[in-house]
PDB file of C-alpha atoms in Angstrom:
ATOM      1  CA  MET A   1     -28.876 107.296 143.528  1.00 62.00           C
ATOM      2  CA  LYS A   2     -25.283 107.978 142.518  1.00 72.00           C
ATOM      3  CA  PRO A   3     -24.830 110.139 139.398  1.00 82.00           C
ATOM      4  CA  ILE A   4     -23.463 108.480 136.263  1.00 91.00           C
ATOM      5  CA  THR A   5     -20.399 110.068 134.699  1.00 92.00           C
ATOM      6  CA  VAL A   6     -20.861 110.931 131.013  1.00 93.00           C
ATOM      7  CA  LEU A   7     -17.673 110.592 128.958  1.00 93.00           C
ATOM      8  CA  PRO A   8     -17.360 112.779 125.844  1.00 87.00           C
ATOM      9  CA  PRO A   9     -15.586 111.180 122.859  1.00 83.00           C
ATOM     10  CA  GLY A  10     -11.880 111.881 122.958  1.00 80.00           C
ATOM     11  CA  GLU A  11     -11.927 112.802 126.632  1.00 71.00           C
ATOM     12  CA  PRO A  12      -8.607 112.094 128.407  1.00 65.00           C
ATOM     13  CA  MET A  13      -8.374 108.588 129.831  1.00 69.00           C
ATOM     14  CA  ALA A  14      -8.488 109.908 133.382  1.00 68.00           C
ATOM     15  CA  ALA A  15     -12.135 110.884 132.772  1.00 81.00           C
ATOM     16  CA  PHE A  16     -13.234 107.468 134.087  1.00 92.00           C
ATOM     17  CA  PRO A  17     -14.432 107.942 137.663  1.00 94.00           C
ATOM     18  CA  PRO A  18     -13.052 105.811 140.517  1.00 94.00           C
ATOM     19  CA  VAL A  19     -14.571 102.327 140.276  1.00 95.00           C
ATOM     20  CA  ALA A  20     -15.859 102.647 143.846  1.00 94.00           C
ATOM     21  CA  GLN A  21     -18.471 104.999 142.376  1.00 95.00           C
ATOM     22  CA  ALA A  22     -20.062 102.175 140.341  1.00 96.00           C
ATOM     23  CA  LEU A  23     -23.754 101.643 141.040  1.00 96.00           C
ATOM     24  CA  ASP A  24     -25.056  98.835 143.217  1.00 95.00           C
ATOM     25  CA  TYR A  25     -28.038  98.555 140.844  1.00 94.00           C
ATOM     26  CA  PRO A  26     -27.580  97.863 138.054  1.00 95.00           C
ATOM     27  CA  ASN A  27     -24.556  96.172 139.536  1.00 96.00           C
ATOM     28  CA  GLY A  28     -21.345  97.802 138.406  1.00 97.00           C
ATOM     29  CA  LEU A  29     -22.582 100.516 136.038  1.00 98.00           C
ATOM     30  CA  LEU A  30     -19.885 103.189 136.205  1.00 97.00           C
ATOM     31  CA  ALA A  31     -20.097 105.550 133.230  1.00 97.00           C
ATOM     32  CA  MET A  32     -21.609 106.100 129.791  1.00 96.00           C
ATOM     33  CA  GLY A  33     -20.475 107.598 126.521  1.00 94.00           C
ATOM     34  CA  GLY A  34     -16.946 108.064 125.316  1.00 94.00           C
ATOM     35  CA  ASP A  35     -15.742 105.918 122.443  1.00 94.00           C
ATOM     36  CA  LEU A  36     -14.408 102.449 121.651  1.00 95.00           C
ATOM     37  CA  SER A  37     -10.934 103.462 120.549  1.00 95.00           C
ATOM     38  CA  PRO A  38      -8.212 100.863 121.230  1.00 96.00           C
ATOM     39  CA  ARG A  39      -6.483 103.297 123.585  1.00 94.00           C
ATOM     40  CA  ARG A  40      -9.596 103.831 125.693  1.00 95.00           C
ATOM     41  CA  LEU A  41     -10.511 100.138 125.723  1.00 97.00           C
ATOM     42  CA  MET A  42      -7.084  99.025 126.915  1.00 96.00           C
ATOM     43  CA  TYR A  43      -7.008 101.763 129.545  1.00 95.00           C
ATOM     44  CA  ALA A  44     -10.429 100.587 130.762  1.00 96.00           C
ATOM     45  CA  TYR A  45      -9.458  96.902 130.903  1.00 97.00           C
ATOM     46  CA  ARG A  46      -6.347  97.724 132.920  1.00 96.00           C
ATOM     47  CA  LYS A  47      -8.613  99.487 135.430  1.00 96.00           C
ATOM     48  CA  GLY A  48     -11.062  96.557 135.590  1.00 97.00           C
ATOM     49  CA  ILE A  49     -13.671  98.349 133.458  1.00 98.00           C
ATOM     50  CA  PHE A  50     -15.378  96.901 130.377  1.00 98.00           C
ATOM     51  CA  PRO A  51     -18.049  98.037 127.864  1.00 97.00           C
ATOM     52  CA  TRP A  52     -21.430  96.316 127.662  1.00 96.00           C
ATOM     53  CA  PHE A  53     -24.496  97.812 125.986  1.00 95.00           C
ATOM     54  CA  SER A  54     -27.277  97.080 123.517  1.00 90.00           C
ATOM     55  CA  GLU A  55     -27.785  98.591 120.079  1.00 87.00           C
ATOM     56  CA  ASP A  56     -30.345 101.100 121.383  1.00 88.00           C
ATOM     57  CA  GLN A  57     -28.141 102.310 124.259  1.00 93.00           C
ATOM     58  CA  PRO A  58     -25.145 104.616 124.594  1.00 94.00           C
ATOM     59  CA  ILE A  59     -21.798 103.007 125.369  1.00 96.00           C
ATOM     60  CA  LEU A  60     -22.040 101.764 128.966  1.00 97.00           C
ATOM     61  CA  TRP A  61     -18.991 101.018 131.122  1.00 98.00           C
ATOM     62  CA  TRP A  62     -19.065  98.508 133.993  1.00 98.00           C
ATOM     63  CA  CYS A  63     -17.024  97.309 136.963  1.00 98.00           C
ATOM     64  CA  PRO A  64     -19.280  94.880 138.899  1.00 97.00           C
ATOM     65  CA  ASP A  65     -18.942  93.589 142.436  1.00 97.00           C
ATOM     66  CA  PRO A  66     -18.518  90.632 142.780  1.00 97.00           C
ATOM     67  CA  ARG A  67     -16.500  89.631 139.740  1.00 97.00           C
ATOM     68  CA  ALA A  68     -16.628  86.167 138.155  1.00 97.00           C
ATOM     69  CA  VAL A  69     -13.214  84.637 137.440  1.00 98.00           C
ATOM     70  CA  ILE A  70     -11.727  81.285 136.503  1.00 98.00           C
ATOM     71  CA  VAL A  71      -8.284  80.207 137.654  1.00 98.00           C
ATOM     72  CA  PRO A  72      -7.106  78.242 134.574  1.00 98.00           C
ATOM     73  CA  GLN A  73      -5.750  75.349 136.669  1.00 98.00           C
ATOM     74  CA  GLU A  74      -9.092  75.029 138.474  1.00 98.00           C
ATOM     75  CA  LEU A  75     -11.384  74.624 135.466  1.00 98.00           C
ATOM     76  CA  HIS A  76     -13.880  71.834 136.137  1.00 97.00           C
ATOM     77  CA  ILE A  77     -14.031  69.280 133.315  1.00 96.00           C
ATOM     78  CA  SER A  78     -16.963  66.899 133.677  1.00 95.00           C
ATOM     79  CA  ARG A  79     -16.674  63.214 132.791  1.00 96.00           C
ATOM     80  CA  SER A  80     -18.804  63.678 129.699  1.00 96.00           C
ATOM     81  CA  LEU A  81     -16.711  66.629 128.510  1.00 96.00           C
ATOM     82  CA  ASN A  82     -13.526  64.691 129.189  1.00 96.00           C
ATOM     83  CA  ARG A  83     -14.822  61.865 126.970  1.00 96.00           C
ATOM     84  CA  ILE A  84     -15.500  64.361 124.186  1.00 95.00           C
ATOM     85  CA  LEU A  85     -11.985  65.756 124.486  1.00 96.00           C
ATOM     86  CA  LYS A  86     -10.486  62.264 124.287  1.00 94.00           C
ATOM     87  CA  GLN A  87     -12.555  61.430 121.199  1.00 94.00           C
ATOM     88  CA  GLU A  88     -10.899  64.339 119.362  1.00 88.00           C
ATOM     89  CA  ARG A  89     -14.036  64.967 117.347  1.00 92.00           C
ATOM     90  CA  PHE A  90     -13.099  68.663 117.194  1.00 97.00           C
ATOM     91  CA  SER A  91      -9.942  70.434 116.070  1.00 98.00           C
ATOM     92  CA  VAL A  92      -8.916  73.647 117.799  1.00 98.00           C
ATOM     93  CA  THR A  93      -6.918  76.662 116.614  1.00 99.00           C
ATOM     94  CA  HIS A  94      -5.884  79.991 118.097  1.00 98.00           C
ATOM     95  CA  ASN A  95      -6.186  83.379 116.348  1.00 98.00           C
ATOM     96  CA  ARG A  96      -6.880  81.763 112.994  1.00 98.00           C
ATOM     97  CA  SER A  97     -10.356  83.234 112.339  1.00 99.00           C
ATOM     98  CA  PHE A  98     -10.836  86.048 114.835  1.00 99.00           C
ATOM     99  CA  ALA A  99     -13.411  87.962 112.782  1.00 98.00           C
ATOM    100  CA  GLU A 100     -15.499  84.822 112.238  1.00 98.00           C
ATOM    101  CA  VAL A 101     -15.512  84.084 115.965  1.00 99.00           C
ATOM    102  CA  VAL A 102     -16.643  87.610 116.812  1.00 98.00           C
ATOM    103  CA  ALA A 103     -19.381  87.356 114.178  1.00 97.00           C
ATOM    104  CA  GLY A 104     -20.464  84.002 115.615  1.00 97.00           C
ATOM    105  CA  CYS A 105     -20.678  85.483 119.097  1.00 97.00           C
ATOM    106  CA  ALA A 106     -22.614  88.487 117.765  1.00 95.00           C
ATOM    107  CA  ALA A 107     -25.254  86.406 115.987  1.00 92.00           C
ATOM    108  CA  PRO A 108     -28.612  86.405 117.846  1.00 83.00           C
ATOM    109  CA  ARG A 109     -29.256  83.138 119.669  1.00 71.00           C
ATOM    110  CA  SER A 110     -32.889  83.120 118.467  1.00 56.00           C
ATOM    111  CA  ALA A 111     -35.163  85.106 116.149  1.00 47.00           C
ATOM    112  CA  ASP A 112     -36.346  87.230 119.089  1.00 46.00           C
ATOM    113  CA  ASP A 113     -32.903  88.044 120.464  1.00 54.00           C
ATOM    114  CA  GLY A 114     -30.866  91.121 119.771  1.00 52.00           C
ATOM    115  CA  THR A 115     -27.145  91.388 120.306  1.00 69.00           C
ATOM    116  CA  TRP A 116     -24.911  93.451 122.539  1.00 82.00           C
ATOM    117  CA  ILE A 117     -21.972  92.884 120.179  1.00 92.00           C
ATOM    118  CA  THR A 118     -22.901  95.728 117.862  1.00 92.00           C
ATOM    119  CA  PRO A 119     -21.095  96.474 114.588  1.00 93.00           C
ATOM    120  CA  ALA A 120     -19.156  99.206 116.420  1.00 93.00           C
ATOM    121  CA  MET A 121     -18.112  96.697 119.096  1.00 96.00           C
ATOM    122  CA  GLN A 122     -17.061  94.172 116.457  1.00 97.00           C
ATOM    123  CA  GLN A 123     -14.900  96.758 114.705  1.00 97.00           C
ATOM    124  CA  ALA A 124     -13.338  97.827 118.008  1.00 98.00           C
ATOM    125  CA  TYR A 125     -12.229  94.288 118.846  1.00 98.00           C
ATOM    126  CA  LEU A 126     -10.964  93.696 115.322  1.00 99.00           C
ATOM    127  CA  GLU A 127      -8.708  96.713 115.871  1.00 98.00           C
ATOM    128  CA  LEU A 128      -7.557  95.317 119.227  1.00 99.00           C
ATOM    129  CA  HIS A 129      -6.806  92.004 117.512  1.00 99.00           C
ATOM    130  CA  ALA A 130      -4.777  93.766 114.822  1.00 99.00           C
ATOM    131  CA  GLN A 131      -2.746  95.397 117.598  1.00 98.00           C
ATOM    132  CA  GLY A 132      -2.126  92.045 119.305  1.00 98.00           C
ATOM    133  CA  HIS A 133      -4.379  92.630 122.328  1.00 99.00           C
ATOM    134  CA  ALA A 134      -7.477  90.557 121.446  1.00 99.00           C
ATOM    135  CA  HIS A 135      -7.339  86.814 120.806  1.00 99.00           C
ATOM    136  CA  SER A 136      -9.639  83.998 119.752  1.00 99.00           C
ATOM    137  CA  VAL A 137      -9.988  80.244 120.100  1.00 99.00           C
ATOM    138  CA  GLU A 138     -11.699  78.452 117.214  1.00 99.00           C
ATOM    139  CA  VAL A 139     -13.341  75.018 117.343  1.00 99.00           C
ATOM    140  CA  TRP A 140     -13.769  73.189 114.039  1.00 98.00           C
ATOM    141  CA  ARG A 141     -15.487  70.043 112.850  1.00 97.00           C
ATOM    142  CA  GLU A 142     -14.898  68.756 109.350  1.00 95.00           C
ATOM    143  CA  GLY A 143     -13.577  72.150 108.289  1.00 96.00           C
ATOM    144  CA  CYS A 144     -16.540  74.119 109.621  1.00 98.00           C
ATOM    145  CA  LEU A 145     -16.345  76.603 112.486  1.00 99.00           C
ATOM    146  CA  VAL A 146     -18.718  75.250 115.143  1.00 98.00           C
ATOM    147  CA  GLY A 147     -17.718  77.254 118.212  1.00 98.00           C
ATOM    148  CA  GLY A 148     -15.230  79.570 119.778  1.00 98.00           C
ATOM    149  CA  LEU A 149     -14.518  82.444 122.109  1.00 98.00           C
ATOM    150  CA  TYR A 150     -12.604  85.702 122.164  1.00 99.00           C
ATOM    151  CA  GLY A 151     -11.242  88.148 124.689  1.00 99.00           C
ATOM    152  CA  VAL A 152      -8.498  90.594 125.572  1.00 99.00           C
ATOM    153  CA  ALA A 153      -5.153  89.806 127.194  1.00 98.00           C
ATOM    154  CA  VAL A 154      -4.225  92.327 129.881  1.00 97.00           C
ATOM    155  CA  ASP A 155      -0.801  91.318 131.131  1.00 94.00           C
ATOM    156  CA  GLN A 156      -1.448  87.993 132.968  1.00 96.00           C
ATOM    157  CA  VAL A 157      -5.247  88.290 133.018  1.00 98.00           C
ATOM    158  CA  PHE A 158      -7.412  87.182 130.076  1.00 99.00           C
ATOM    159  CA  CYS A 159     -10.630  89.196 129.883  1.00 98.00           C
ATOM    160  CA  ALA A 160     -13.101  86.844 128.195  1.00 98.00           C
ATOM    161  CA  GLU A 161     -15.740  88.679 126.196  1.00 97.00           C
ATOM    162  CA  SER A 162     -18.030  86.105 124.606  1.00 97.00           C
ATOM    163  CA  MET A 163     -18.322  82.549 123.313  1.00 96.00           C
ATOM    164  CA  PHE A 164     -20.638  80.738 120.934  1.00 97.00           C
ATOM    165  CA  SER A 165     -21.516  77.202 119.974  1.00 97.00           C
ATOM    166  CA  ARG A 166     -23.165  75.845 116.837  1.00 97.00           C
ATOM    167  CA  GLU A 167     -22.684  72.280 118.024  1.00 97.00           C
ATOM    168  CA  SER A 168     -23.151  70.846 121.495  1.00 95.00           C
ATOM    169  CA  ASN A 169     -20.140  71.348 123.803  1.00 96.00           C
ATOM    170  CA  ALA A 170     -18.075  73.275 121.241  1.00 97.00           C
ATOM    171  CA  SER A 171     -17.793  76.384 123.430  1.00 96.00           C
ATOM    172  CA  LYS A 172     -16.780  74.219 126.410  1.00 97.00           C
ATOM    173  CA  VAL A 173     -14.028  72.668 124.307  1.00 98.00           C
ATOM    174  CA  ALA A 174     -12.860  76.187 123.431  1.00 98.00           C
ATOM    175  CA  LEU A 175     -12.728  77.103 127.121  1.00 98.00           C
ATOM    176  CA  VAL A 176     -10.700  73.995 127.993  1.00 98.00           C
ATOM    177  CA  HIS A 177      -8.157  74.784 125.285  1.00 98.00           C
ATOM    178  CA  LEU A 178      -8.017  78.417 126.373  1.00 98.00           C
ATOM    179  CA  CYS A 179      -7.197  77.339 129.929  1.00 98.00           C
ATOM    180  CA  ARG A 180      -4.460  74.991 128.722  1.00 98.00           C
ATOM    181  CA  HIS A 181      -3.010  77.774 126.589  1.00 98.00           C
ATOM    182  CA  LEU A 182      -3.076  80.241 129.491  1.00 98.00           C
ATOM    183  CA  ILE A 183      -1.489  77.760 131.913  1.00 98.00           C
ATOM    184  CA  GLU A 184       1.448  77.362 129.521  1.00 98.00           C
ATOM    185  CA  ARG A 185       1.854  81.147 129.517  1.00 97.00           C
ATOM    186  CA  ARG A 186       1.419  81.504 133.283  1.00 96.00           C
ATOM    187  CA  PHE A 187      -1.733  83.596 133.214  1.00 97.00           C
ATOM    188  CA  ALA A 188      -3.276  84.115 136.636  1.00 96.00           C
ATOM    189  CA  LEU A 189      -6.976  84.512 135.842  1.00 97.00           C
ATOM    190  CA  ILE A 190      -9.723  84.528 133.267  1.00 98.00           C
ATOM    191  CA  ASP A 191     -12.032  87.465 133.943  1.00 98.00           C
ATOM    192  CA  CYS A 192     -15.578  86.289 133.184  1.00 97.00           C
ATOM    193  CA  GLN A 193     -17.136  89.597 134.273  1.00 96.00           C
ATOM    194  CA  MET A 194     -20.612  88.614 135.528  1.00 92.00           C
ATOM    195  CA  PRO A 195     -21.248  85.286 137.314  1.00 90.00           C
ATOM    196  CA  ASN A 196     -23.796  82.823 135.910  1.00 89.00           C
ATOM    197  CA  GLU A 197     -24.705  79.195 136.601  1.00 90.00           C
ATOM    198  CA  HIS A 198     -22.959  77.853 133.495  1.00 88.00           C
ATOM    199  CA  LEU A 199     -19.636  79.435 134.474  1.00 90.00           C
ATOM    200  CA  LEU A 200     -19.967  78.378 138.105  1.00 93.00           C
ATOM    201  CA  ARG A 201     -20.472  74.758 137.007  1.00 93.00           C
ATOM    202  CA  MET A 202     -17.270  75.036 134.980  1.00 94.00           C
ATOM    203  CA  GLY A 203     -15.290  76.117 138.030  1.00 96.00           C
ATOM    204  CA  ALA A 204     -15.730  79.881 138.090  1.00 97.00           C
ATOM    205  CA  LYS A 205     -15.723  81.636 141.437  1.00 97.00           C
ATOM    206  CA  THR A 206     -16.487  85.151 142.547  1.00 97.00           C
ATOM    207  CA  LEU A 207     -14.050  87.716 143.875  1.00 97.00           C
ATOM    208  CA  SER A 208     -14.856  91.042 145.436  1.00 97.00           C
ATOM    209  CA  ARG A 209     -14.185  93.999 143.191  1.00 97.00           C
ATOM    210  CA  GLN A 210     -11.381  95.052 145.526  1.00 97.00           C
ATOM    211  CA  LYS A 211      -9.704  91.623 145.382  1.00 97.00           C
ATOM    212  CA  TYR A 212      -9.991  91.420 141.602  1.00 97.00           C
ATOM    213  CA  LEU A 213      -8.522  94.888 141.143  1.00 96.00           C
ATOM    214  CA  LYS A 214      -5.689  94.042 143.533  1.00 95.00           C
ATOM    215  CA  ILE A 215      -4.752  90.989 141.436  1.00 94.00           C
ATOM    216  CA  LEU A 216      -5.096  92.980 138.210  1.00 94.00           C
ATOM    217  CA  GLY A 217      -2.901  95.724 139.635  1.00 90.00           C
ATOM    218  CA  GLU A 218      -0.110  93.271 140.416  1.00 85.00           C
ATOM    219  CA  PHE A 219       0.538  92.878 136.692  1.00 75.00           C
ATOM    220  CA  ASN A 220       0.194  96.455 135.382  1.00 70.00           C
TER     221      ASN A 220
END
């Protein structure tokens, strides 16, 4: 088994090991420890690394292989979702209620669930938002926030972190509007991190770690 690099808080950014050293199982685990300072987070994202850990764990840093991505122009919109969009039952905003979106994503999905978006993680992304790096999409119905998503813009790649829905299809509507927004701004990819069936149905595909990092490197 490969050793895991332990990052002390405040360690120079170069303390991240080469991503080729990430574990095969669990897929992509690269390092632990360090801190969630804006400087470290942005350095990590530019290297294809992201934090993901539970409340009872140290900070864990990942760079999985393969990587799930969505090309904004290739998002799959089903007939039923297209009908919902045409009905305009929802209104959508950008960066209007970032903290509320993060809190919505952090809320446990059921009474038995925990959350990986810990208070420390929430504060870290609020700081990134204040610096202009992190962004949100909000979905509203009758003045109430019913869904949304947030993530980090790294040059022409949007690193999606999480989404939530309090009403059926609200998070899908947020994703559609995100893609439209990114197309207007000529973004190349949405980084979805780990593949899952929901994302694949929406048009996500997988890239090798090497291919993803090559694309990411073209913009920074």
